[in-house]
PDB file of C-alpha atoms in Angstrom:
ATOM      1  CA  MET G   1      -8.823   2.573  22.116  1.00  0.00           C
ATOM      2  CA  GLY G   2      -8.809   6.323  21.746  1.00  0.00           C
ATOM      3  CA  PRO G   3      -5.653   8.666  21.868  1.00  0.00           C
ATOM      4  CA  ASN G   4      -5.278  10.033  25.319  1.00  0.00           C
ATOM      5  CA  PRO G   5      -6.801  13.499  26.093  1.00  0.00           C
ATOM      6  CA  ALA G   6      -4.623  14.860  27.693  1.00  0.00           C
ATOM      7  CA  SER G   7      -2.227  14.949  24.299  1.00  0.00           C
ATOM      8  CA  THR G   8      -5.346  15.944  22.239  1.00  0.00           C
ATOM      9  CA  GLY G   9      -7.214  19.324  21.462  1.00  0.00           C
ATOM     10  CA  ALA G  10     -10.689  19.246  20.819  1.00  0.00           C
ATOM     11  CA  TRP G  11     -11.087  17.696  17.468  1.00  0.00           C
ATOM     12  CA  GLY G  12      -8.514  15.006  18.465  1.00  0.00           C
ATOM     13  CA  ARG G  13      -5.840  17.197  17.624  1.00  0.00           C
ATOM     14  CA  ILE G  14      -2.984  16.419  18.909  1.00  0.00           C
ATOM     15  CA  VAL G  15      -0.737  19.273  21.049  1.00  0.00           C
ATOM     16  CA  ASP G  16       2.392  18.565  19.190  1.00  0.00           C
ATOM     17  CA  PRO G  17       3.351  21.663  16.291  1.00  0.00           C
ATOM     18  CA  VAL G  18       5.790  19.558  14.739  1.00  0.00           C
ATOM     19  CA  TRP G  19       3.895  16.460  14.308  1.00  0.00           C
ATOM     20  CA  GLU G  20       0.642  18.595  13.201  1.00  0.00           C
ATOM     21  CA  ARG G  21       2.624  20.266  10.621  1.00  0.00           C
ATOM     22  CA  GLU G  22       3.859  17.461   9.559  1.00  0.00           C
ATOM     23  CA  LYS G  23       0.725  15.383   9.461  1.00  0.00           C
ATOM     24  CA  LEU G  24      -1.234  18.450   7.377  1.00  0.00           C
ATOM     25  CA  GLU G  25       1.821  18.307   5.125  1.00  0.00           C
ATOM     26  CA  ALA G  26       1.280  14.482   4.152  1.00  0.00           C
ATOM     27  CA  TRP G  27      -1.760  15.028   4.107  1.00  0.00           C
ATOM     28  CA  ARG G  28      -1.616  17.780   0.750  1.00  0.00           C
ATOM     29  CA  ARG G  29       1.053  15.356  -0.570  1.00  0.00           C
ATOM     30  CA  LEU G  30      -1.984  12.401  -0.734  1.00  0.00           C
ATOM     31  CA  TRP G  31      -4.155  14.968  -2.347  1.00  0.00           C
ATOM     32  CA  GLU G  32      -1.376  16.295  -5.180  1.00  0.00           C
ATOM     33  CA  ASP G  33      -0.777  12.621  -5.604  1.00  0.00           C
ATOM     34  CA  LEU G  34      -4.213  11.551  -6.425  1.00  0.00           C
ATOM     35  CA  GLU G  35      -4.576  14.356  -8.947  1.00  0.00           C
ATOM     36  CA  ILE G  36      -1.390  13.706 -10.749  1.00  0.00           C
ATOM     37  CA  GLY G  37      -2.017   9.916 -10.805  1.00  0.00           C
ATOM     38  CA  TYR G  38       0.435   9.109  -8.064  1.00  0.00           C
ATOM     39  CA  LEU G  39      -2.342   7.506  -6.019  1.00  0.00           C
ATOM     40  CA  ASP G  40      -3.544   4.223  -5.832  1.00  0.00           C
ATOM     41  CA  THR G  41      -7.171   5.467  -5.905  1.00  0.00           C
ATOM     42  CA  ASP G  42      -8.758   2.199  -4.732  1.00  0.00           C
ATOM     43  CA  ILE G  43      -7.064   2.635  -1.551  1.00  0.00           C
ATOM     44  CA  LEU G  44      -7.709   6.360  -0.632  1.00  0.00           C
ATOM     45  CA  ASP G  45     -10.843   5.271   1.841  1.00  0.00           C
ATOM     46  CA  VAL G  46      -8.036   3.409   3.620  1.00  0.00           C
ATOM     47  CA  LEU G  47      -5.294   6.082   3.237  1.00  0.00           C
ATOM     48  CA  VAL G  48      -7.863   8.080   4.469  1.00  0.00           C
ATOM     49  CA  GLU G  49      -9.175   6.182   7.416  1.00  0.00           C
ATOM     50  CA  PHE G  50      -5.169   6.253   8.662  1.00  0.00           C
ATOM     51  CA  PHE G  51      -5.355  10.246   8.528  1.00  0.00           C
ATOM     52  CA  LEU G  52      -8.938  10.557  10.599  1.00  0.00           C
ATOM     53  CA  ARG G  53      -7.161   8.819  13.789  1.00  0.00           C
ATOM     54  CA  PRO G  54      -5.341  11.715  15.143  1.00  0.00           C
ATOM     55  CA  GLY G  55      -1.880   9.650  15.754  1.00  0.00           C
ATOM     56  CA  SER G  56      -1.204   8.335  12.682  1.00  0.00           C
ATOM     57  CA  TYR G  57      -0.958   9.060   8.973  1.00  0.00           C
ATOM     58  CA  SER G  58       0.528   7.086   6.289  1.00  0.00           C
ATOM     59  CA  LYS G  59       3.312   7.593   3.271  1.00  0.00           C
ATOM     60  CA  SER G  60       3.994   5.734   0.410  1.00  0.00           C
ATOM     61  CA  SER G  61       1.456   2.989   0.180  1.00  0.00           C
ATOM     62  CA  CYS G  62       0.635   0.853  -2.441  1.00  0.00           C
ATOM     63  CA  SER G  63      -2.428  -1.232  -3.212  1.00  0.00           C
ATOM     64  CA  GLY G  64      -0.795  -4.477  -4.535  1.00  0.00           C
ATOM     65  CA  ARG G  65       1.073  -4.566  -8.072  1.00  0.00           C
ATOM     66  CA  ILE G  66       2.172  -6.787 -11.037  1.00  0.00           C
ATOM     67  CA  THR G  67       5.337  -5.889 -12.488  1.00  0.00           C
ATOM     68  CA  VAL G  68       7.392  -8.101 -14.713  1.00  0.00           C
ATOM     69  CA  ILE G  69      11.158  -7.322 -13.796  1.00  0.00           C
ATOM     70  CA  ASP G  70      14.212  -8.122 -15.476  1.00  0.00           C
ATOM     71  CA  ALA G  71      17.068  -9.529 -12.991  1.00  0.00           C
ATOM     72  CA  LYS G  72      18.254 -13.207 -12.058  1.00  0.00           C
ATOM     73  CA  TYR G  73      16.134 -13.319  -8.880  1.00  0.00           C
ATOM     74  CA  PRO G  74      13.278 -11.888  -8.368  1.00  0.00           C
ATOM     75  CA  TRP G  75      13.904 -10.657  -5.046  1.00  0.00           C
ATOM     76  CA  ALA G  76      17.425  -8.984  -5.737  1.00  0.00           C
ATOM     77  CA  LYS G  77      17.956  -5.191  -5.020  1.00  0.00           C
ATOM     78  CA  GLU G  78      20.962  -4.925  -7.181  1.00  0.00           C
ATOM     79  CA  GLU G  79      20.994  -4.340 -10.991  1.00  0.00           C
ATOM     80  CA  THR G  80      17.070  -5.442 -10.984  1.00  0.00           C
ATOM     81  CA  MET G  81      15.270  -3.130 -13.650  1.00  0.00           C
ATOM     82  CA  THR G  82      11.246  -3.628 -13.228  1.00  0.00           C
ATOM     83  CA  VAL G  83      10.048  -3.168 -16.990  1.00  0.00           C
ATOM     84  CA  PHE G  84       6.352  -2.969 -16.942  1.00  0.00           C
ATOM     85  CA  LYS G  85       3.795  -1.872 -13.540  1.00  0.00           C
ATOM     86  CA  LYS G  86       0.354  -2.077 -13.307  1.00  0.00           C
ATOM     87  CA  HIS G  87      -1.692  -1.782 -10.290  1.00  0.00           C
ATOM     88  CA  GLU G  88      -4.450  -3.704 -11.567  1.00  0.00           C
ATOM     89  CA  PRO G  89      -5.083  -7.225 -13.501  1.00  0.00           C
ATOM     90  CA  VAL G  90      -3.087  -7.468 -16.572  1.00  0.00           C
ATOM     91  CA  THR G  91      -3.313  -8.727 -20.385  1.00  0.00           C
ATOM     92  CA  VAL G  92      -1.758 -11.201 -22.489  1.00  0.00           C
ATOM     93  CA  GLU G  93      -1.564  -8.525 -24.823  1.00  0.00           C
ATOM     94  CA  GLU G  94       0.415  -6.124 -22.304  1.00  0.00           C
ATOM     95  CA  ILE G  95       2.767  -8.882 -21.300  1.00  0.00           C
ATOM     96  CA  ARG G  96       3.937 -10.483 -25.046  1.00  0.00           C
ATOM     97  CA  ALA G  97       4.630  -6.701 -25.745  1.00  0.00           C
ATOM     98  CA  VAL G  98       7.021  -7.134 -22.862  1.00  0.00           C
ATOM     99  CA  LEU G  99       8.104 -10.215 -24.078  1.00  0.00           C
ATOM    100  CA  GLY G 100       8.357  -8.478 -27.685  1.00  0.00           C
ATOM    101  CA  ARG G 101      11.023  -6.085 -26.382  1.00  0.00           C
ATOM    102  CA  PRO G 102      14.749  -6.635 -25.333  1.00  0.00           C
ATOM    103  CA  TRP G 103      16.008  -7.579 -22.193  1.00  0.00           C
ATOM    104  CA  SER G 104      19.517  -8.871 -19.710  1.00  0.00           C
ATOM    105  CA  THR G 105      18.710 -12.083 -17.252  1.00  0.00           C
ATOM    106  CA  ARG G 106      15.593 -13.214 -16.755  1.00  0.00           C
ATOM    107  CA  LEU G 107      11.776 -11.620 -17.265  1.00  0.00           C
ATOM    108  CA  TRP G 108       9.654 -12.495 -13.977  1.00  0.00           C
ATOM    109  CA  LEU G 109       6.080 -11.934 -13.744  1.00  0.00           C
ATOM    110  CA  SER G 110       6.078 -10.536  -9.932  1.00  0.00           C
ATOM    111  CA  VAL G 111       2.643  -9.670  -7.933  1.00  0.00           C
ATOM    112  CA  GLN G 112       3.319  -8.202  -4.607  1.00  0.00           C
ATOM    113  CA  GLY G 113       0.267  -7.571  -1.969  1.00  0.00           C
ATOM    114  CA  PRO G 114      -0.402  -4.371  -0.922  1.00  0.00           C
ATOM    115  CA  ILE G 115       2.143  -2.398   1.816  1.00  0.00           C
ATOM    116  CA  TYR G 116       0.979   0.748   3.875  1.00  0.00           C
ATOM    117  CA  HIS G 117       4.132   3.002   5.780  1.00  0.00           C
ATOM    118  CA  VAL G 118       2.266   4.393   8.742  1.00  0.00           C
ATOM    119  CA  TYR G 119       3.823   7.202  10.942  1.00  0.00           C
ATOM    120  CA  THR G 120       2.637   6.783  14.501  1.00  0.00           C
ATOM    121  CA  TYR G 121       2.497   9.532  16.760  1.00  0.00           C
ATOM    122  CA  SER G 122       3.032   6.704  19.769  1.00  0.00           C
ATOM    123  CA  LEU G 123       3.873   3.076  20.649  1.00  0.00           C
ATOM    124  CA  GLU G 124       0.299   2.607  21.839  1.00  0.00           C
ATOM    125  CA  GLU G 125      -0.959   3.821  18.452  1.00  0.00           C
ATOM    126  CA  ALA G 126       1.195   1.898  16.305  1.00  0.00           C
ATOM    127  CA  ARG G 127       0.088  -1.461  18.504  1.00  0.00           C
ATOM    128  CA  ILE G 128      -3.723  -0.461  17.777  1.00  0.00           C
ATOM    129  CA  LEU G 129      -2.809  -0.271  14.048  1.00  0.00           C
ATOM    130  CA  LEU G 130      -0.655  -3.676  14.015  1.00  0.00           C
ATOM    131  CA  GLU G 131      -3.368  -5.410  15.997  1.00  0.00           C
ATOM    132  CA  ALA G 132      -5.993  -4.571  12.606  1.00  0.00           C
ATOM    133  CA  ALA G 133      -2.885  -5.199  10.554  1.00  0.00           C
ATOM    134  CA  ARG G 134      -2.772  -8.601  11.497  1.00  0.00           C
ATOM    135  CA  GLU G 135      -6.760  -9.362  11.795  1.00  0.00           C
ATOM    136  CA  ALA G 136      -7.344  -7.969   8.167  1.00  0.00           C
ATOM    137  CA  GLY G 137      -4.681 -10.482   6.748  1.00  0.00           C
ATOM    138  CA  PHE G 138      -1.058  -8.486   7.143  1.00  0.00           C
ATOM    139  CA  LYS G 139       0.741 -10.617   9.144  1.00  0.00           C
ATOM    140  CA  HIS G 140       4.368  -9.715   8.074  1.00  0.00           C
ATOM    141  CA  SER G 141       3.682  -6.506   9.447  1.00  0.00           C
ATOM    142  CA  GLY G 142       5.891  -4.092  12.328  1.00  0.00           C
ATOM    143  CA  ILE G 143       7.832  -1.515  13.370  1.00  0.00           C
ATOM    144  CA  LEU G 144      10.292  -0.703  10.465  1.00  0.00           C
ATOM    145  CA  VAL G 145      11.734   2.315  13.059  1.00  0.00           C
ATOM    146  CA  PRO G 146      11.373   2.439  16.512  1.00  0.00           C
ATOM    147  CA  SER G 147      11.806   6.039  16.614  1.00  0.00           C
ATOM    148  CA  GLU G 148      10.107   8.378  18.551  1.00  0.00           C
ATOM    149  CA  HIS G 149       7.192   8.337  16.062  1.00  0.00           C
ATOM    150  CA  PRO G 150       7.470   4.719  15.011  1.00  0.00           C
ATOM    151  CA  LEU G 151       6.904   3.963  11.672  1.00  0.00           C
ATOM    152  CA  VAL G 152       4.701   1.151  10.707  1.00  0.00           C
ATOM    153  CA  GLU G 153       5.008  -1.319   7.732  1.00  0.00           C
ATOM    154  CA  LEU G 154       1.442  -2.727   6.615  1.00  0.00           C
ATOM    155  CA  ARG G 155       2.060  -6.089   4.731  1.00  0.00           C
ATOM    156  CA  THR G 156       0.667  -8.954   3.766  1.00  0.00           C
ATOM    157  CA  GLY G 157       3.485 -11.167   2.760  1.00  0.00           C
ATOM    158  CA  ILE G 158       1.699 -12.204  -0.830  1.00  0.00           C
ATOM    159  CA  ARG G 159       4.172 -12.789  -3.638  1.00  0.00           C
ATOM    160  CA  ALA G 160       4.015 -14.839  -6.613  1.00  0.00           C
ATOM    161  CA  ASP G 161       6.564 -15.045  -9.258  1.00  0.00           C
ATOM    162  CA  ILE G 162       6.539 -16.617 -12.678  1.00  0.00           C
ATOM    163  CA  LEU G 163       9.425 -17.191 -14.878  1.00  0.00           C
ATOM    164  CA  LEU G 164       8.851 -15.424 -18.368  1.00  0.00           C
ATOM    165  CA  ALA G 165      12.083 -15.943 -20.250  1.00  0.00           C
ATOM    166  CA  ASP G 166      15.799 -16.619 -19.220  1.00  0.00           C
ATOM    167  CA  GLY G 167      18.583 -15.615 -21.550  1.00  0.00           C
ATOM    168  CA  ASP G 168      17.297 -16.257 -24.872  1.00  0.00           C
ATOM    169  CA  THR G 169      14.527 -18.843 -24.179  1.00  0.00           C
ATOM    170  CA  VAL G 170      11.001 -17.200 -23.900  1.00  0.00           C
ATOM    171  CA  ILE G 171       9.261 -20.142 -21.038  1.00  0.00           C
ATOM    172  CA  VAL G 172       5.729 -18.954 -21.918  1.00  0.00           C
ATOM    173  CA  GLY G 173       5.875 -18.518 -25.413  1.00  0.00           C
ATOM    174  CA  GLU G 174       3.036 -20.629 -26.048  1.00  0.00           C
ATOM    175  CA  ASP G 175      -0.345 -18.419 -26.193  1.00  0.00           C
ATOM    176  CA  GLU G 176      -1.862 -21.053 -23.900  1.00  0.00           C
ATOM    177  CA  LYS G 177       0.938 -21.048 -21.232  1.00  0.00           C
ATOM    178  CA  LEU G 178       1.121 -17.195 -21.514  1.00  0.00           C
ATOM    179  CA  GLN G 179      -2.325 -17.012 -20.654  1.00  0.00           C
ATOM    180  CA  HIS G 180      -2.398 -19.748 -17.699  1.00  0.00           C
ATOM    181  CA  ALA G 181       0.826 -17.001 -15.918  1.00  0.00           C
ATOM    182  CA  VAL G 182      -1.283 -13.773 -16.908  1.00  0.00           C
ATOM    183  CA  ASN G 183      -4.564 -15.895 -15.555  1.00  0.00           C
ATOM    184  CA  VAL G 184      -2.829 -17.059 -12.471  1.00  0.00           C
ATOM    185  CA  ALA G 185      -1.152 -13.508 -11.524  1.00  0.00           C
ATOM    186  CA  ASN G 186      -4.569 -12.081 -11.890  1.00  0.00           C
ATOM    187  CA  GLU G 187      -5.619 -14.216  -9.325  1.00  0.00           C
ATOM    188  CA  VAL G 188      -3.258 -13.793  -6.640  1.00  0.00           C
ATOM    189  CA  LEU G 189      -3.520  -9.559  -7.356  1.00  0.00           C
ATOM    190  CA  LEU G 190      -7.298  -9.751  -6.492  1.00  0.00           C
ATOM    191  CA  GLN G 191      -6.809 -11.800  -3.446  1.00  0.00           C
ATOM    192  CA  ALA G 192      -4.574  -9.708  -2.339  1.00  0.00           C
ATOM    193  CA  LYS G 193      -6.475  -6.560  -3.023  1.00  0.00           C
ATOM    194  CA  LYS G 194      -9.682  -8.050  -0.500  1.00  0.00           C
ATOM    195  CA  ARG G 195      -6.643  -7.389   2.029  1.00  0.00           C
ATOM    196  CA  ASN G 196      -7.727  -3.778   1.784  1.00  0.00           C
ATOM    197  CA  GLU G 197     -11.072  -4.263   2.461  1.00  0.00           C
ATOM    198  CA  ARG G 198     -10.272  -6.235   5.634  1.00  0.00           C
ATOM    199  CA  LEU G 199      -7.978  -4.078   6.930  1.00  0.00           C
ATOM    200  CA  LEU G 200     -10.502  -0.788   5.801  1.00  0.00           C
ATOM    201  CA  GLN G 201     -12.914  -2.241   8.129  1.00  0.00           C
ATOM    202  CA  ALA G 202     -10.345  -3.698  10.950  1.00  0.00           C
ATOM    203  CA  LEU G 203      -9.706   0.101  11.031  1.00  0.00           C
ATOM    204  CA  ARG G 204     -13.385   1.389  10.922  1.00  0.00           C
ATOM    205  CA  TYR G 205     -13.746  -0.574  13.731  1.00  0.00           C
ATOM    206  CA  ARG G 206     -10.929   1.013  16.401  1.00  0.00           C
ATOM    207  CA  ARG G 207     -11.959   4.601  15.135  1.00  0.00           C
ATOM    208  CA  PRO G 208     -10.900   6.899  17.725  1.00  0.00           C
ATOM    209  CA  ALA G 209     -13.989   8.765  19.747  1.00  0.00           C
ATOM    210  CA  ARG G 210     -12.585  11.858  18.570  1.00  0.00           C
ATOM    211  CA  LEU G 211     -11.033  12.387  15.006  1.00  0.00           C
ATOM    212  CA  TRP G 212      -8.547  14.396  13.249  1.00  0.00           C
ATOM    213  CA  GLU G 213     -10.846  17.086  12.160  1.00  0.00           C
ATOM    214  CA  PRO G 214      -9.032  18.526   8.036  1.00  0.00           C
ATOM    215  CA  ALA G 215      -9.674  14.189   7.216  1.00  0.00           C
ATOM    216  CA  VAL G 216     -13.677  14.434   9.054  1.00  0.00           C
ATOM    217  CA  GLU G 217     -14.474  16.980   6.327  1.00  0.00           C
ATOM    218  CA  GLU G 218     -13.556  14.483   3.111  1.00  0.00           C
ATOM    219  CA  ALA G 219     -14.558  11.504   4.762  1.00  0.00           C
ATOM    220  CA  ARG G 220     -18.132  13.243   5.137  1.00  0.00           C
ATOM    221  CA  ARG G 221     -18.222  14.339   1.544  1.00  0.00           C
ATOM    222  CA  ARG G 222     -17.322  10.836   0.323  1.00  0.00           C
ATOM    223  CA  GLY G 223     -19.570   8.987   2.702  1.00  0.00           C
ATOM    224  CA  TRP G 224     -17.156   7.432   4.916  1.00  0.00           C
ATOM    225  CA  LEU G 225     -18.413   9.273   8.115  1.00  0.00           C
TER     226      LEU G 225
END
């Protein structure tokens, strides 16, 4: 379903100066983050797809990651420290290096699936994105902030937490156990990242008739249109 024709210009541009300015700022920030290495490059096509929609733009997204956290519980928010982070499969050597450094409480090898935060111009646009997300396996998605321009969070719910060390005891000290923990974490991460491709296809299927022109040129250059 495309945007309301009464609210868009010739190129699918929503006639709202504030929305347009904020979206352009987010668009510029996207490429700045890519240049300095802050952006997860394997979801660039998904992020551009959000921008192609006149009524959407993304912020603070993650393609899925493996971390090692120092915390009593892996879901704890306070007194938690991330001591290792990678958005790609990890190696035994990388995790062994973490285990070779001091920690405070417990070390958890944690895998989290992709997450997207997308601002939408209307509730109808939010509904379309949520429909696409749930079709792609982002079952824990919803409207995070129900404001004039709703903020939508797309989340898979995929997660795995493996205890590496508790107090002074290393749980996976043996090479075989550590290798098994790493293999499981990498397997979960790769399964999670498959949802990104499914989301991309679901969004492309729902492309509006008119697209946001600043993103069209970039998408054509990269062969996505």
